[in-house]
Amino acid sequence: MTKKLTILGSTGSIGRNLLEIVAQFPDRFQVRALAAKSNARLLAKQVEHFSPQVAVVYDAESARALYEALPDNHPVTILTGEAGYFEAATISEVDTVVTAVVGAAGLLPTLAAIDAGKEIALANKETLVMAGDLVMKRAAAAHVRILPIDSEHSAIFQCLQGQRRADVDRIILTASGGPFLNTPPEKLVTIQPADALDHPTWRMGSKISIDSATLMNKGLEVIEAHWLFNAPLDAMKVVVHPQSIIHSMVAFRDGSVIAQMGIPDMKGAIAYALSYPERLPLKQPLPDFAALESLTFGKPDLERFPCLALAFRAGKTGHTLPAVMNAANEVAVDAFLNERIPFLKIPQVIGAVMDRHDVVTDPTLTDILAADRSARRSAQTLIDA
Ligand SMILES: NC(=O)c1ccc[n+]([C@@H]2O[C@H](COP(=O)([O-])OP(=O)(O)OC[C@H]3O[C@@H](n4cnc5c(N)ncnc54)[C@H](OP(=O)(O)O)[C@@H]3O)[C@@H](O)[C@H]2O)c1
């Protein structure tokens, strides 16, 4: 059967990798909608190649740019803004919606897709960080499957195949440690965006690259895994594994540990989410174990990388605090990328915004979105001060 796809975030790192897989298996996948924010040139190329019926960009200016970048009389329907993303996420004949936009922008279209009964291939971890309880409940109510694209979550998902949840003792997420794993504290003071964007093992978008450098990415992933696998925060462990060959592990109550391995490349995880439970003949290289010589493991340094501790705190508190942490992180990362704050200010801003937040228990979607907005204002005020 050909799976019909909507790809939200098609011009990003995940989106581009995913479209390579779609191009490799044209009999298996058809693209019905592509959505980006403003990269009209790349989106136009993707539209020409994959012939979706709908293409979405954020605003009218990007829509004009997309229209001009396409050949005359191209039949694609160009839509804009929230309404456009919703329409793309709910096209009736689409089977799977891939959520590969970055940040909080992923939440509402993902919820719309769930409510429309679409299977979700989820890269956008911020969706579950902000509103994991609500999203998982809506998915259960709509009998919708959420298949992880994040490599750690794909690994955990793979390790859990054929296992009883009751037998799981703990989930062990591996972290590369990012580009500053061995950087002494005094050198962290002067880090520039270009240094932080230079990840040793993964090629990714700018926001997730900075999150990897602060270890916030691992914190977001811990919360994401907590919701995806219905596992308590206390059962989540993080281990630093700089080679990124083991993508994550699950430990069982008899002392067995199952690990999922592969080269550090997102294609395997993306393909598994698209073709589950089948595996596609991707022709990916295997890890060259003999050449690797050793796989190493260590403890994350929560003093040098306080974002991971902040994320555990947010996850354990729950309710609106993870959404607040996520929003403050987005604003702080953007400020760092624009050289408005130094690297070490990122966790300070997030921590201060979390401290100021009055947690709303059992939040509705409206409460979560209000917490997100207020945290953004609060973070911006701290940055501007
Ligand atoms: N990259 C990885 O290897 C990786 C691995 C695991 C998980 N993830 C997760 O996957 C998500 C995407 O990451 P990425 O690295 O692919 O990001 P990216 O390269 O920055 O791409 C982001 C995509 O989202 C679009 N976008 C940005 N802001 C938007 C908005 N407000 N509304 C609608 N679309 C918007 C971008 O469009 P434009 O190009 O037009 O700006 C682009 O298509 C993130 O949540 C990340 O944590 C990524």
Short mmCIF file of C-alpha atoms and ligand atoms in Angstrom, two decimals:
data_model
loop_
_atom_site.label_atom_id
_atom_site.label_comp_id
_atom_site.label_asym_id
_atom_site.label_seq_id
_atom_site.Cartn_x
_atom_site.Cartn_y
_atom_site.Cartn_z
CA MET A 1 0.00 0.00 0.00
CA THR A 2 1.21 3.50 -0.77
CA LYS A 3 1.27 5.68 2.31
CA LYS A 4 0.11 9.24 1.73
CA LEU A 5 2.03 11.82 3.68
CA THR A 6 1.80 15.37 4.93
CA ILE A 7 5.22 16.68 5.93
CA LEU A 8 5.22 19.64 8.27
CA GLY A 9 8.75 21.10 8.28
CA SER A 10 9.82 19.61 4.94
CA THR A 11 12.67 22.11 4.42
CA GLY A 12 14.38 21.30 7.73
CA SER A 13 17.05 18.76 8.52
CA ILE A 14 14.52 16.01 9.33
CA GLY A 15 12.23 17.02 6.46
CA ARG A 16 15.04 16.85 3.90
CA ASN A 17 16.25 13.45 5.16
CA LEU A 18 12.71 12.16 5.09
CA LEU A 19 12.14 13.31 1.51
CA GLU A 20 15.31 11.46 0.47
CA ILE A 21 13.71 8.28 1.80
CA VAL A 22 10.45 9.08 0.02
CA ALA A 23 12.42 9.59 -3.22
CA GLN A 24 14.20 6.26 -2.65
CA PHE A 25 10.87 4.40 -2.28
CA PRO A 26 8.41 6.06 -4.69
CA ASP A 27 6.13 2.98 -4.67
CA ARG A 28 5.74 3.16 -0.91
CA PHE A 29 5.09 6.86 -0.26
CA GLN A 30 3.23 9.73 -1.88
CA VAL A 31 3.48 13.32 -0.70
CA ARG A 32 0.14 15.13 -0.45
CA ALA A 33 1.25 18.25 1.46
CA LEU A 34 4.51 19.98 2.26
CA ALA A 35 4.86 22.78 4.80
CA ALA A 36 7.74 25.09 5.75
CA LYS A 37 8.04 28.50 7.34
CA SER A 38 9.75 30.78 4.84
CA ASN A 39 12.32 28.83 2.80
CA ALA A 40 10.36 29.31 -0.42
CA ARG A 41 13.22 28.38 -2.77
CA LEU A 42 13.78 24.94 -1.28
CA LEU A 43 10.07 24.36 -0.84
CA ALA A 44 9.50 25.18 -4.53
CA LYS A 45 12.12 22.56 -5.52
CA GLN A 46 10.44 20.01 -3.25
CA VAL A 47 7.02 20.85 -4.70
CA GLU A 48 8.34 20.36 -8.23
CA HIS A 49 9.92 17.04 -7.31
CA PHE A 50 7.14 15.51 -5.17
CA SER A 51 4.01 17.14 -6.67
CA PRO A 52 1.95 17.60 -3.49
CA GLN A 53 -1.56 19.02 -3.82
CA VAL A 54 -0.88 21.56 -1.05
CA ALA A 55 2.16 23.64 0.00
CA VAL A 56 2.07 25.80 3.11
CA VAL A 57 4.24 28.68 4.27
CA TYR A 58 3.98 30.96 7.25
CA ASP A 59 2.90 34.25 5.70
CA ALA A 60 1.82 36.06 2.54
CA GLU A 61 5.33 37.25 1.71
CA SER A 62 6.66 33.67 1.70
CA ALA A 63 3.62 32.56 -0.30
CA ARG A 64 4.45 35.17 -2.95
CA ALA A 65 8.08 34.01 -3.00
CA LEU A 66 6.95 30.39 -3.38
CA TYR A 67 4.55 31.30 -6.19
CA GLU A 68 7.33 33.15 -8.02
CA ALA A 69 9.81 30.30 -7.54
CA LEU A 70 7.43 27.77 -9.14
CA PRO A 71 6.93 27.35 -12.91
CA ASP A 72 3.94 29.23 -14.38
CA ASN A 73 0.56 27.56 -13.83
CA HIS A 74 1.89 25.02 -11.32
CA PRO A 75 -1.21 23.26 -9.96
CA VAL A 76 -0.17 23.18 -6.26
CA THR A 77 -2.48 25.07 -3.87
CA ILE A 78 -0.46 27.48 -1.74
CA LEU A 79 -1.80 28.11 1.76
CA THR A 80 -0.51 30.23 4.63
CA GLY A 81 -0.40 30.43 8.42
CA GLU A 82 -2.12 28.41 11.08
CA ALA A 83 -5.14 27.66 8.90
CA GLY A 84 -2.84 26.38 6.16
CA TYR A 85 -0.89 24.07 8.51
CA PHE A 86 -4.22 22.76 9.88
CA GLU A 87 -5.54 22.07 6.42
CA ALA A 88 -2.36 20.23 5.44
CA ALA A 89 -2.51 18.21 8.68
CA THR A 90 -6.08 17.08 8.09
CA ILE A 91 -6.32 16.33 4.32
CA SER A 92 -8.80 13.46 4.16
CA GLU A 93 -6.76 10.96 2.11
CA VAL A 94 -3.52 11.49 4.08
CA ASP A 95 -2.52 8.50 6.23
CA THR A 96 0.46 9.89 8.16
CA VAL A 97 1.38 13.38 9.24
CA VAL A 98 5.08 13.90 9.82
CA THR A 99 5.65 16.62 12.43
CA ALA A 100 9.14 17.90 11.74
CA VAL A 101 8.75 21.61 12.43
CA VAL A 102 10.91 23.00 15.18
CA GLY A 103 9.62 24.33 18.50
CA ALA A 104 6.20 25.06 19.94
CA ALA A 105 4.82 25.63 16.42
CA GLY A 106 4.45 21.84 16.18
CA LEU A 107 1.82 21.46 18.89
CA LEU A 108 -1.41 22.73 17.33
CA PRO A 109 -1.06 21.13 13.87
CA THR A 110 -0.12 17.83 15.54
CA LEU A 111 -3.24 17.99 17.68
CA ALA A 112 -5.33 18.81 14.60
CA ALA A 113 -3.85 15.77 12.81
CA ILE A 114 -4.56 13.54 15.82
CA ASP A 115 -8.15 14.74 16.04
CA ALA A 116 -8.50 13.96 12.32
CA GLY A 117 -7.33 10.39 13.03
CA LYS A 118 -3.96 10.65 11.26
CA GLU A 119 -1.04 8.48 12.27
CA ILE A 120 1.74 10.76 13.57
CA ALA A 121 5.44 10.37 12.78
CA LEU A 122 6.79 12.67 15.46
CA ALA A 123 10.13 14.47 15.29
CA ASN A 124 8.92 17.61 17.06
CA LYS A 125 9.75 16.72 20.67
CA GLU A 126 8.47 20.10 21.89
CA THR A 127 4.89 18.88 21.26
CA LEU A 128 5.14 16.23 23.99
CA VAL A 129 7.23 18.43 26.28
CA MET A 130 4.58 21.15 26.23
CA ALA A 131 1.47 19.04 26.40
CA GLY A 132 2.38 15.35 26.71
CA ASP A 133 -0.55 14.38 28.90
CA LEU A 134 -3.09 16.07 26.68
CA VAL A 135 -1.54 14.87 23.41
CA MET A 136 -1.28 11.23 24.53
CA LYS A 137 -4.87 11.26 25.82
CA ARG A 138 -6.18 12.77 22.58
CA ALA A 139 -4.19 10.19 20.58
CA ALA A 140 -5.61 7.34 22.68
CA ALA A 141 -9.15 8.70 22.27
CA ALA A 142 -8.71 8.95 18.49
CA HIS A 143 -6.94 5.51 18.30
CA VAL A 144 -3.99 7.28 16.71
CA ARG A 145 -0.49 5.84 16.74
CA ILE A 146 2.42 8.17 17.50
CA LEU A 147 5.61 6.78 16.00
CA PRO A 148 8.84 8.37 17.17
CA ILE A 149 11.39 9.82 14.77
CA ASP A 150 13.82 11.10 17.39
CA SER A 151 16.65 8.55 17.25
CA GLU A 152 16.66 7.87 21.02
CA HIS A 153 12.91 7.30 21.07
CA SER A 154 13.03 5.18 17.96
CA ALA A 155 15.74 3.13 19.69
CA ILE A 156 13.63 2.71 22.84
CA PHE A 157 10.59 1.87 20.72
CA GLN A 158 12.64 -0.78 18.88
CA CYS A 159 14.01 -2.22 22.15
CA LEU A 160 10.46 -2.52 23.47
CA GLN A 161 9.14 -4.54 20.52
CA GLY A 162 7.82 -7.87 21.77
CA GLN A 163 8.42 -6.95 25.42
CA ARG A 164 5.92 -6.58 28.25
CA ARG A 165 5.82 -3.06 29.67
CA ALA A 166 5.56 -4.55 33.16
CA ASP A 167 9.05 -6.05 32.69
CA VAL A 168 10.73 -2.69 32.03
CA ASP A 169 12.96 -1.53 34.84
CA ARG A 170 14.40 1.63 33.32
CA ILE A 171 14.96 3.51 30.10
CA ILE A 172 18.50 4.62 29.37
CA LEU A 173 18.83 7.52 26.94
CA THR A 174 22.26 8.00 25.46
CA ALA A 175 23.65 11.50 24.95
CA SER A 176 26.62 12.34 22.76
CA GLY A 177 27.51 15.04 25.28
CA GLY A 178 27.55 17.64 22.51
CA PRO A 179 30.50 19.71 21.30
CA PHE A 180 31.51 20.85 24.83
CA LEU A 181 31.63 17.47 26.54
CA ASN A 182 35.26 17.98 27.54
CA THR A 183 35.36 21.79 27.58
CA PRO A 184 36.54 23.19 30.93
CA PRO A 185 34.03 25.50 32.69
CA GLU A 186 36.12 28.67 32.15
CA LYS A 187 36.05 28.11 28.36
CA LEU A 188 32.24 27.78 28.30
CA VAL A 189 32.09 31.53 29.04
CA THR A 190 33.32 32.58 25.62
CA ILE A 191 31.50 30.09 23.41
CA GLN A 192 30.16 31.55 20.16
CA PRO A 193 27.11 30.31 18.20
CA ALA A 194 29.35 28.81 15.47
CA ASP A 195 31.18 26.68 18.09
CA ALA A 196 27.90 25.45 19.53
CA LEU A 197 26.44 24.66 16.10
CA ASP A 198 29.37 22.37 15.30
CA HIS A 199 28.04 19.07 16.68
CA PRO A 200 30.60 16.24 16.71
CA THR A 201 28.31 13.39 15.56
CA TRP A 202 24.94 14.71 14.28
CA ARG A 203 24.02 17.25 11.55
CA MET A 204 20.84 19.02 12.64
CA GLY A 205 18.89 22.30 12.60
CA SER A 206 20.26 25.23 14.59
CA LYS A 207 17.85 25.12 17.55
CA ILE A 208 18.36 21.41 18.30
CA SER A 209 22.13 21.85 17.82
CA ILE A 210 22.22 24.49 20.56
CA ASP A 211 19.94 22.30 22.70
CA SER A 212 22.46 19.49 22.24
CA ALA A 213 25.31 21.77 23.31
CA THR A 214 23.49 22.78 26.55
CA LEU A 215 22.12 19.22 27.09
CA MET A 216 18.61 20.70 27.09
CA ASN A 217 17.98 18.42 24.13
CA LYS A 218 18.47 15.41 26.37
CA GLY A 219 16.18 16.99 28.96
CA LEU A 220 13.47 17.52 26.34
CA GLU A 221 13.96 13.91 25.24
CA VAL A 222 13.58 12.61 28.79
CA ILE A 223 10.18 14.32 29.05
CA GLU A 224 9.25 13.14 25.55
CA ALA A 225 10.14 9.53 26.48
CA HIS A 226 8.19 9.79 29.74
CA TRP A 227 5.01 10.52 27.77
CA LEU A 228 5.62 8.32 24.74
CA PHE A 229 6.40 5.21 26.76
CA ASN A 230 4.23 5.96 29.79
CA ALA A 231 7.25 5.54 32.06
CA PRO A 232 7.91 7.48 35.28
CA LEU A 233 10.58 10.21 35.27
CA ASP A 234 12.49 8.27 37.94
CA ALA A 235 12.87 5.37 35.50
CA MET A 236 14.67 7.62 32.98
CA LYS A 237 18.45 7.61 33.07
CA VAL A 238 20.86 9.53 30.88
CA VAL A 239 24.29 8.20 30.03
CA VAL A 240 26.90 10.06 27.98
CA HIS A 241 28.07 8.00 25.01
CA PRO A 242 30.18 10.21 22.72
CA GLN A 243 30.34 7.82 19.76
CA SER A 244 26.50 7.94 19.29
CA ILE A 245 26.46 4.30 18.13
CA ILE A 246 24.08 3.09 20.83
CA HIS A 247 21.02 5.26 20.29
CA SER A 248 19.38 4.25 23.58
CA MET A 249 18.67 1.21 25.74
CA VAL A 250 15.98 -0.43 27.83
CA ALA A 251 16.81 -2.35 31.02
CA PHE A 252 14.44 -5.09 32.17
CA ARG A 253 13.70 -6.43 35.65
CA ASP A 254 15.78 -9.57 35.09
CA GLY A 255 18.91 -7.44 34.60
CA SER A 256 18.95 -7.71 30.79
CA VAL A 257 19.66 -4.57 28.81
CA ILE A 258 18.66 -4.27 25.16
CA ALA A 259 20.44 -1.60 23.12
CA GLN A 260 19.67 -0.36 19.62
CA MET A 261 22.70 0.57 17.52
CA GLY A 262 23.47 2.14 14.19
CA ILE A 263 25.60 4.83 12.65
CA PRO A 264 24.69 8.37 13.79
CA ASP A 265 22.29 9.15 10.93
CA MET A 266 18.61 9.98 11.25
CA LYS A 267 17.54 7.99 8.19
CA GLY A 268 17.13 4.69 10.06
CA ALA A 269 14.86 6.21 12.69
CA ILE A 270 12.86 8.20 10.12
CA ALA A 271 12.38 5.16 7.89
CA TYR A 272 11.27 2.98 10.80
CA ALA A 273 8.58 5.53 11.73
CA LEU A 274 7.39 5.57 8.11
CA SER A 275 7.36 1.83 7.49
CA TYR A 276 6.75 0.32 10.96
CA PRO A 277 6.56 -2.61 11.60
CA GLU A 278 8.42 -3.34 8.38
CA ARG A 279 12.03 -2.30 7.80
CA LEU A 280 12.96 -0.69 4.51
CA PRO A 281 16.07 -1.82 2.57
CA LEU A 282 17.81 1.51 3.16
CA LYS A 283 21.33 0.32 2.33
CA GLN A 284 22.70 2.30 5.27
CA PRO A 285 26.27 1.43 6.26
CA LEU A 286 26.63 -0.58 9.46
CA PRO A 287 28.82 0.69 12.30
CA ASP A 288 32.37 -0.50 11.67
CA PHE A 289 32.81 -2.11 15.07
CA ALA A 290 36.39 -3.25 14.52
CA ALA A 291 37.44 0.26 13.53
CA LEU A 292 35.56 1.81 16.45
CA GLU A 293 37.71 -0.10 18.97
CA SER A 294 35.74 1.16 21.97
CA LEU A 295 32.36 2.47 22.97
CA THR A 296 32.58 4.66 26.04
CA PHE A 297 30.06 5.78 28.65
CA GLY A 298 29.99 8.41 31.35
CA LYS A 299 27.78 10.44 33.64
CA PRO A 300 26.32 13.76 32.47
CA ASP A 301 27.85 16.72 34.29
CA LEU A 302 24.82 18.57 35.68
CA GLU A 303 26.96 21.37 37.07
CA ARG A 304 28.46 22.35 33.75
CA PHE A 305 25.17 21.58 31.93
CA PRO A 306 22.39 22.67 34.29
CA CYS A 307 19.72 22.50 31.55
CA LEU A 308 19.41 18.75 32.03
CA ALA A 309 18.67 19.23 35.75
CA LEU A 310 16.14 21.96 34.88
CA ALA A 311 14.38 19.55 32.53
CA PHE A 312 14.20 16.79 35.16
CA ARG A 313 12.76 19.38 37.56
CA ALA A 314 10.19 20.52 34.99
CA GLY A 315 9.29 16.94 34.08
CA LYS A 316 8.86 15.86 37.71
CA THR A 317 6.75 18.93 38.55
CA GLY A 318 4.75 18.50 35.35
CA HIS A 319 1.53 20.45 34.61
CA THR A 320 2.48 23.80 32.99
CA LEU A 321 6.16 23.84 34.03
CA PRO A 322 7.55 21.84 31.06
CA ALA A 323 5.78 24.21 28.61
CA VAL A 324 7.26 27.17 30.47
CA MET A 325 10.73 25.66 30.41
CA ASN A 326 10.37 24.90 26.70
CA ALA A 327 9.24 28.44 25.84
CA ALA A 328 11.99 30.08 27.90
CA ASN A 329 14.51 27.78 26.23
CA GLU A 330 13.30 28.73 22.73
CA VAL A 331 13.64 32.43 23.51
CA ALA A 332 17.04 32.03 25.19
CA VAL A 333 18.43 29.87 22.36
CA ASP A 334 17.25 32.40 19.79
CA ALA A 335 18.92 35.21 21.78
CA PHE A 336 22.17 33.21 21.95
CA LEU A 337 22.07 32.49 18.22
CA ASN A 338 21.62 36.23 17.61
CA GLU A 339 24.55 36.99 19.95
CA ARG A 340 22.32 38.79 22.45
CA ILE A 341 23.26 36.61 25.42
CA PRO A 342 26.28 34.43 26.18
CA PHE A 343 26.06 30.63 26.20
CA LEU A 344 26.01 30.33 29.99
CA LYS A 345 23.07 32.73 30.26
CA ILE A 346 20.77 30.21 28.53
CA PRO A 347 20.19 28.04 31.66
CA GLN A 348 20.06 31.16 33.85
CA VAL A 349 17.19 32.62 31.82
CA ILE A 350 15.31 29.31 31.77
CA GLY A 351 15.78 28.73 35.52
CA ALA A 352 14.64 32.27 36.38
CA VAL A 353 11.52 32.00 34.20
CA MET A 354 10.67 28.63 35.78
CA ASP A 355 11.14 30.08 39.29
CA ARG A 356 8.69 32.89 38.51
CA HIS A 357 5.98 30.64 37.13
CA ASP A 358 2.92 29.73 39.21
CA VAL A 359 2.22 26.18 38.08
CA VAL A 360 -1.31 25.57 36.81
CA THR A 361 -2.36 22.02 37.68
CA ASP A 362 -4.19 19.76 35.21
CA PRO A 363 -3.86 22.42 32.52
CA THR A 364 -6.16 22.71 29.53
CA LEU A 365 -4.71 23.51 26.13
CA THR A 366 -5.61 27.16 26.76
CA ASP A 367 -3.65 27.10 30.05
CA ILE A 368 -0.63 25.58 28.30
CA LEU A 369 -0.67 28.13 25.50
CA ALA A 370 -1.06 30.96 28.05
CA ALA A 371 1.89 29.59 30.06
CA ASP A 372 3.96 29.40 26.87
CA ARG A 373 3.16 33.04 25.98
CA SER A 374 3.82 34.36 29.46
CA ALA A 375 7.13 32.44 29.70
CA ARG A 376 8.24 33.94 26.37
CA ARG A 377 7.49 37.45 27.66
CA SER A 378 9.25 36.76 30.92
CA ALA A 379 12.34 35.34 29.16
CA GLN A 380 12.45 38.30 26.77
CA THR A 381 12.26 40.76 29.67
CA LEU A 382 15.20 39.04 31.38
CA ILE A 383 17.21 39.10 28.16
CA ASP A 384 16.45 42.77 27.46
CA ALA A 385 17.30 43.84 31.05
N1 LIG B 1 17.66 17.37 13.04
C1 LIG B 1 17.69 16.22 13.70
O1 LIG B 1 18.57 15.40 13.47
C2 LIG B 1 16.64 15.93 14.74
C3 LIG B 1 16.73 14.74 15.46
C4 LIG B 1 15.73 14.43 16.37
C5 LIG B 1 14.67 15.29 16.57
N2 LIG B 1 14.61 16.45 15.88
C6 LIG B 1 13.49 17.37 16.13
O2 LIG B 1 12.82 17.59 14.89
C7 LIG B 1 12.32 18.92 14.85
C8 LIG B 1 12.90 19.59 13.60
O3 LIG B 1 14.31 19.68 13.74
P1 LIG B 1 15.24 20.09 12.53
O4 LIG B 1 16.63 19.91 13.00
O5 LIG B 1 14.79 19.40 11.29
O6 LIG B 1 14.91 21.65 12.42
P2 LIG B 1 15.27 22.66 11.25
O7 LIG B 1 16.32 22.10 10.37
O8 LIG B 1 15.48 23.98 11.88
O9 LIG B 1 13.91 22.71 10.40
C9 LIG B 1 12.73 23.20 10.95
C10 LIG B 1 11.60 23.09 9.96
O10 LIG B 1 10.42 23.68 10.54
C11 LIG B 1 10.00 24.82 9.75
N3 LIG B 1 9.54 25.83 10.70
C12 LIG B 1 10.31 26.58 11.53
N4 LIG B 1 9.53 27.39 12.27
C13 LIG B 1 8.24 27.17 11.88
C14 LIG B 1 7.00 27.72 12.25
N5 LIG B 1 6.89 28.68 13.19
N6 LIG B 1 5.89 27.25 11.66
C15 LIG B 1 5.97 26.27 10.72
N7 LIG B 1 7.14 25.73 10.31
C16 LIG B 1 8.26 26.16 10.90
C17 LIG B 1 11.23 25.23 8.96
O11 LIG B 1 10.86 25.95 7.80
P3 LIG B 1 11.92 26.97 7.09
O12 LIG B 1 13.00 26.09 6.53
O13 LIG B 1 11.10 27.62 6.05
O14 LIG B 1 12.39 27.89 8.17
C18 LIG B 1 11.83 23.85 8.66
O15 LIG B 1 11.10 23.23 7.63
C19 LIG B 1 12.75 19.59 16.15
O16 LIG B 1 11.70 19.53 17.06
C20 LIG B 1 13.92 18.75 16.63
O17 LIG B 1 14.07 18.76 18.03
C21 LIG B 1 15.56 16.79 14.96
#
